[in-house]
């Protein structure tokens, strides 16, 4: 009964409009509806449970699925195509998940290319503030993470749980790395800076087995090293050591001066003794 009704509906649609098949060079089939709002072609299987319809209206042309009660595809009058939406906002607007793949046996590579003279080359939005909701994620064929951006705006390479703006689980090779820092330790050379004595440093080392202000081996193993801060610490130690060397050099110069004066005094004394010995002879 339902089948006969739908068939009758289709015939009625075709008859109520004007169906013209013109045998021309272009082989054109024209469907024209008397209805002002739309033209529609319905397609269904013999069970009549679900059907698809091609339709056109004043806004565009689409393909409708009765099973989901949604439009599968829609092309509007501005040459924009929507998949899963009847209001496309771009040349191709997809409301849903996109998946493209090639067979491994075909030895083909997936290709995505986007070129823009103005605006974004690639734009991705997502996450919503949750770390495990990624706005961008790339995996290798085995599902191992290659690169991602999480909901906290942290980027991870080789890790699913980036803790910083950039977390890398692996080695990095670069020709240059620039770290911007404040409070560079030139204050060591200011007047009034209290530099620890070598005796105090020696005592600290005996008790703690590392230099003052330098993280321990356990801390480095558990927390890693902040390169910028570590450079500041090492430079501070170099500057403090330089002050110690300058101080030691001054003391050594003074010692050499005093030693020279002592030698000169001894030589003068020896000369006087020799003169006295000659007089007594």
Coordinates of C-alpha atoms in Angstrom, one line a residue:
X1 CA 0.0 0.0 0.0
X2 CA 2.8 2.4 1.0
X3 CA 4.7 1.5 -2.2
X4 CA 1.8 2.3 -4.4
X5 CA 1.2 5.6 -2.5
X6 CA 4.8 6.8 -3.1
X7 CA 4.8 5.7 -6.7
X8 CA 1.6 7.7 -7.1
X9 CA 3.2 10.6 -5.4
X10 CA 6.1 10.6 -7.7
X11 CA 3.9 10.3 -10.8
X12 CA 1.8 13.2 -9.5
X13 CA 4.8 15.3 -9.0
X14 CA 6.0 14.7 -12.5
X15 CA 2.6 15.3 -13.9
X16 CA 1.9 18.5 -11.9
X17 CA 5.1 20.0 -13.3
X18 CA 6.5 19.9 -16.7
X19 CA 8.9 17.1 -17.6
X20 CA 10.7 17.6 -20.9
X21 CA 13.3 15.2 -22.3
X22 CA 15.0 17.0 -25.2
X23 CA 17.1 14.9 -27.6
X24 CA 19.8 17.5 -28.2
X25 CA 23.6 17.5 -28.4
X26 CA 23.7 18.1 -24.6
X27 CA 21.2 15.4 -23.8
X28 CA 19.3 17.6 -21.3
X29 CA 16.5 16.3 -19.0
X30 CA 14.6 19.2 -17.5
X31 CA 12.3 19.0 -14.5
X32 CA 10.2 22.0 -13.9
X33 CA 7.8 22.3 -10.9
X34 CA 4.8 24.5 -10.7
X35 CA 5.5 25.0 -7.0
X36 CA 7.3 28.3 -6.4
X37 CA 9.4 27.0 -3.5
X38 CA 11.0 23.7 -4.7
X39 CA 11.4 20.9 -7.2
X40 CA 12.0 17.4 -6.0
X41 CA 12.8 13.9 -7.2
X42 CA 12.2 11.0 -4.8
X43 CA 14.2 7.7 -4.9
X44 CA 13.4 4.7 -2.7
X45 CA 13.8 0.9 -2.5
X46 CA 11.1 -1.6 -2.8
X47 CA 10.6 -1.9 0.9
X48 CA 9.5 1.8 0.9
X49 CA 11.0 2.3 4.4
X50 CA 13.6 4.9 3.6
X51 CA 13.9 7.2 0.6
X52 CA 16.3 9.8 -0.8
X53 CA 15.2 12.9 -2.6
X54 CA 17.0 15.3 -4.9
X55 CA 15.5 18.8 -4.4
X56 CA 16.1 22.3 -5.5
X57 CA 14.7 25.6 -4.1
X58 CA 15.4 29.3 -4.3
X59 CA 18.5 28.9 -2.1
X60 CA 20.2 25.9 -3.8
X61 CA 20.2 22.2 -4.6
X62 CA 20.5 19.3 -2.2
X63 CA 20.2 15.6 -1.4
X64 CA 17.9 14.5 1.5
X65 CA 17.9 11.3 3.5
X66 CA 14.5 10.4 5.1
X67 CA 16.1 7.9 7.5
X68 CA 18.1 10.7 9.4
X69 CA 15.7 13.5 8.4
X70 CA 18.7 15.5 7.3
X71 CA 20.3 16.8 4.2
X72 CA 23.3 14.8 3.0
X73 CA 24.6 17.4 0.5
X74 CA 23.6 20.9 -0.3
X75 CA 24.9 23.4 -2.9
X76 CA 23.7 27.0 -2.4
X77 CA 23.3 29.8 -4.9
X78 CA 26.7 31.2 -3.9
X79 CA 28.6 28.1 -5.1
X80 CA 29.2 26.9 -1.6
X81 CA 28.8 23.2 -0.8
X82 CA 27.6 21.9 2.5
X83 CA 27.8 18.3 3.7
X84 CA 25.6 17.7 6.8
X85 CA 24.5 21.3 6.7
X86 CA 22.1 23.4 4.5
X87 CA 23.9 26.7 5.5
X88 CA 27.5 26.3 4.2
X89 CA 29.7 29.2 5.2
X90 CA 32.7 28.3 3.0
X91 CA 33.3 26.7 -0.4
X92 CA 33.2 23.4 1.3
X93 CA 31.5 23.2 4.8
X94 CA 31.4 19.8 6.5
X95 CA 29.3 19.3 9.7
X96 CA 30.8 16.0 10.9
X97 CA 33.9 13.9 10.8
X98 CA 36.1 13.7 7.6
X99 CA 38.3 10.7 6.9
X100 CA 40.5 10.2 3.8
X101 CA 42.7 7.1 3.3
X102 CA 44.6 5.2 0.7
X103 CA 45.3 1.5 0.7
X104 CA 48.8 0.6 1.9
X105 CA 49.2 -1.7 -1.1
X106 CA 48.6 1.3 -3.4
X107 CA 51.6 3.1 -2.0
X108 CA 49.8 6.4 -2.2
X109 CA 50.2 9.4 0.1
X110 CA 47.4 11.4 1.6
X111 CA 47.6 15.0 0.4
X112 CA 46.1 18.2 1.9
X113 CA 47.1 21.5 0.3
X114 CA 45.8 24.9 1.1
X115 CA 47.0 28.2 -0.3
X116 CA 45.8 31.6 0.7
X117 CA 47.1 35.1 -0.1
X118 CA 45.4 36.5 2.9
X119 CA 44.1 35.0 6.1
X120 CA 44.8 31.6 7.6
X121 CA 46.7 28.9 5.7
X122 CA 45.3 26.3 8.2
X123 CA 42.8 27.0 11.0
X124 CA 41.7 24.5 13.6
X125 CA 39.6 25.2 16.7
X126 CA 38.7 22.8 19.5
X127 CA 39.6 21.6 23.0
X128 CA 37.4 23.8 25.0
X129 CA 39.9 24.1 27.8
X130 CA 40.1 20.4 28.5
X131 CA 43.6 19.0 28.1
X132 CA 42.5 15.7 26.5
X133 CA 40.3 17.5 23.9
X134 CA 42.7 18.3 21.1
X135 CA 42.3 21.1 18.6
X136 CA 44.9 19.5 16.4
X137 CA 46.4 16.0 16.4
X138 CA 48.6 14.0 14.1
X139 CA 49.4 10.2 14.6
X140 CA 51.6 7.8 12.6
X141 CA 50.2 4.7 11.0
X142 CA 50.4 2.7 14.3
X143 CA 48.5 5.3 16.2
X144 CA 51.5 6.7 18.0
X145 CA 51.2 10.5 18.6
X146 CA 53.4 12.6 16.4
X147 CA 52.2 16.1 17.2
X148 CA 49.1 17.7 18.9
X149 CA 47.7 20.9 20.4
X150 CA 45.6 20.3 23.5
X151 CA 42.7 22.3 25.0
X152 CA 45.2 24.3 27.2
X153 CA 47.0 25.6 24.2
X154 CA 50.0 23.4 24.9
X155 CA 51.8 21.7 22.0
X156 CA 53.2 18.2 22.3
X157 CA 55.6 16.4 20.0
X158 CA 55.8 12.7 20.7
X159 CA 53.6 13.0 23.8
X160 CA 49.8 13.1 24.6
X161 CA 50.3 15.1 27.8
X162 CA 52.2 18.3 27.2
X163 CA 52.9 20.2 30.4
X164 CA 54.4 23.4 28.8
X165 CA 53.7 25.5 25.7
X166 CA 56.0 23.0 23.9
X167 CA 56.7 19.5 25.3
X168 CA 59.0 17.2 23.2
X169 CA 59.5 13.6 24.1
X170 CA 62.7 13.0 22.2
X171 CA 65.8 14.8 20.9
X172 CA 65.8 18.3 19.4
X173 CA 68.4 19.5 16.9
X174 CA 68.6 23.1 16.0
X175 CA 71.2 25.6 14.7
X176 CA 70.1 28.3 17.2
X177 CA 67.9 28.6 20.3
X178 CA 67.1 32.0 21.7
X179 CA 65.8 32.2 25.3
X180 CA 64.6 35.6 26.5
X181 CA 65.3 36.2 30.2
X182 CA 65.3 38.9 32.8
X183 CA 67.5 39.5 35.9
X184 CA 70.8 38.5 34.2
X185 CA 73.4 38.1 37.0
X186 CA 75.5 41.2 36.2
X187 CA 74.6 42.3 39.7
X188 CA 77.4 40.1 40.9
X189 CA 79.8 42.9 39.8
X190 CA 77.9 45.6 41.6
X191 CA 79.5 47.3 44.6
X192 CA 78.5 45.8 47.8
X193 CA 77.7 42.3 46.4
X194 CA 78.6 39.7 49.1
X195 CA 80.4 36.9 47.4
X196 CA 80.7 33.7 49.4
X197 CA 84.2 32.9 50.5
X198 CA 85.9 29.8 49.1
X199 CA 85.9 28.4 52.7
X200 CA 82.1 28.8 52.9
X201 CA 81.6 27.2 49.6
X202 CA 83.9 24.3 50.6
X203 CA 81.8 23.8 53.7
X204 CA 78.5 23.8 51.7
X205 CA 79.9 21.3 49.3
X206 CA 80.9 18.9 52.1
X207 CA 77.4 19.0 53.5
X208 CA 75.3 19.0 50.4
X209 CA 77.5 17.5 47.6
X210 CA 76.6 20.3 45.1
X211 CA 77.3 24.0 44.6
X212 CA 75.1 26.6 46.3
X213 CA 72.2 27.6 44.1
X214 CA 72.6 24.7 41.7
X215 CA 69.9 22.0 41.5
X216 CA 70.8 18.5 42.8
X217 CA 71.2 15.5 40.5
X218 CA 67.9 14.1 41.9
X219 CA 66.1 17.3 41.1
X220 CA 67.4 17.4 37.5
X221 CA 66.4 13.7 37.0
X222 CA 62.9 14.3 38.3
X223 CA 62.1 17.8 37.0
X224 CA 64.6 18.4 34.1
X225 CA 66.6 21.5 33.6
X226 CA 65.3 24.9 32.5
X227 CA 68.0 26.0 30.0
X228 CA 67.5 29.7 30.5
X229 CA 67.6 29.6 34.3
X230 CA 70.5 27.1 34.3
X231 CA 72.5 29.5 32.1
X232 CA 71.8 32.2 34.6
X233 CA 73.0 30.0 37.4
X234 CA 76.1 28.9 35.6
X235 CA 77.0 32.5 34.5
X236 CA 76.5 33.6 38.1
X237 CA 79.0 31.0 39.3
X238 CA 81.4 32.0 36.6
X239 CA 81.2 35.6 37.6
X240 CA 81.6 34.8 41.3
X241 CA 84.6 32.6 40.4
X242 CA 86.0 35.4 38.3
X243 CA 85.8 37.7 41.4
X244 CA 87.7 35.1 43.4
X245 CA 90.3 34.8 40.7
X246 CA 90.7 38.6 40.6
X247 CA 91.1 38.7 44.4
X248 CA 93.6 35.8 44.4
X249 CA 95.6 37.5 41.6
X250 CA 95.7 40.7 43.6
X251 CA 96.9 38.8 46.7
X252 CA 99.4 37.0 44.5
X253 CA 100.7 40.2 43.0
X254 CA 101.0 41.7 46.5
X255 CA 102.8 38.6 47.7
X256 CA 105.2 38.8 44.8
X257 CA 105.8 42.6 45.5
X258 CA 106.5 41.9 49.1
X259 CA 108.7 38.9 48.2
X260 CA 110.7 41.1 45.8
X261 CA 111.1 43.8 48.5
X262 CA 112.2 41.1 51.0
X263 CA 114.7 39.7 48.5
X264 CA 116.1 43.2 47.8
X265 CA 116.4 43.8 51.6
X266 CA 118.2 40.5 52.0
X267 CA 120.5 41.3 49.1
X268 CA 121.3 44.8 50.6
X269 CA 121.9 43.1 54.0
X270 CA 124.2 40.6 52.4
X271 CA 126.1 43.4 50.6
X272 CA 126.6 45.3 53.9
X273 CA 127.8 42.1 55.7
X274 CA 130.3 41.5 52.9
X275 CA 131.6 45.1 53.2
X276 CA 131.9 44.8 57.0
X277 CA 133.8 41.5 56.6
X278 CA 136.3 43.2 54.2
X279 CA 136.8 46.1 56.6
X280 CA 137.6 43.7 59.5
X281 CA 140.2 41.8 57.5

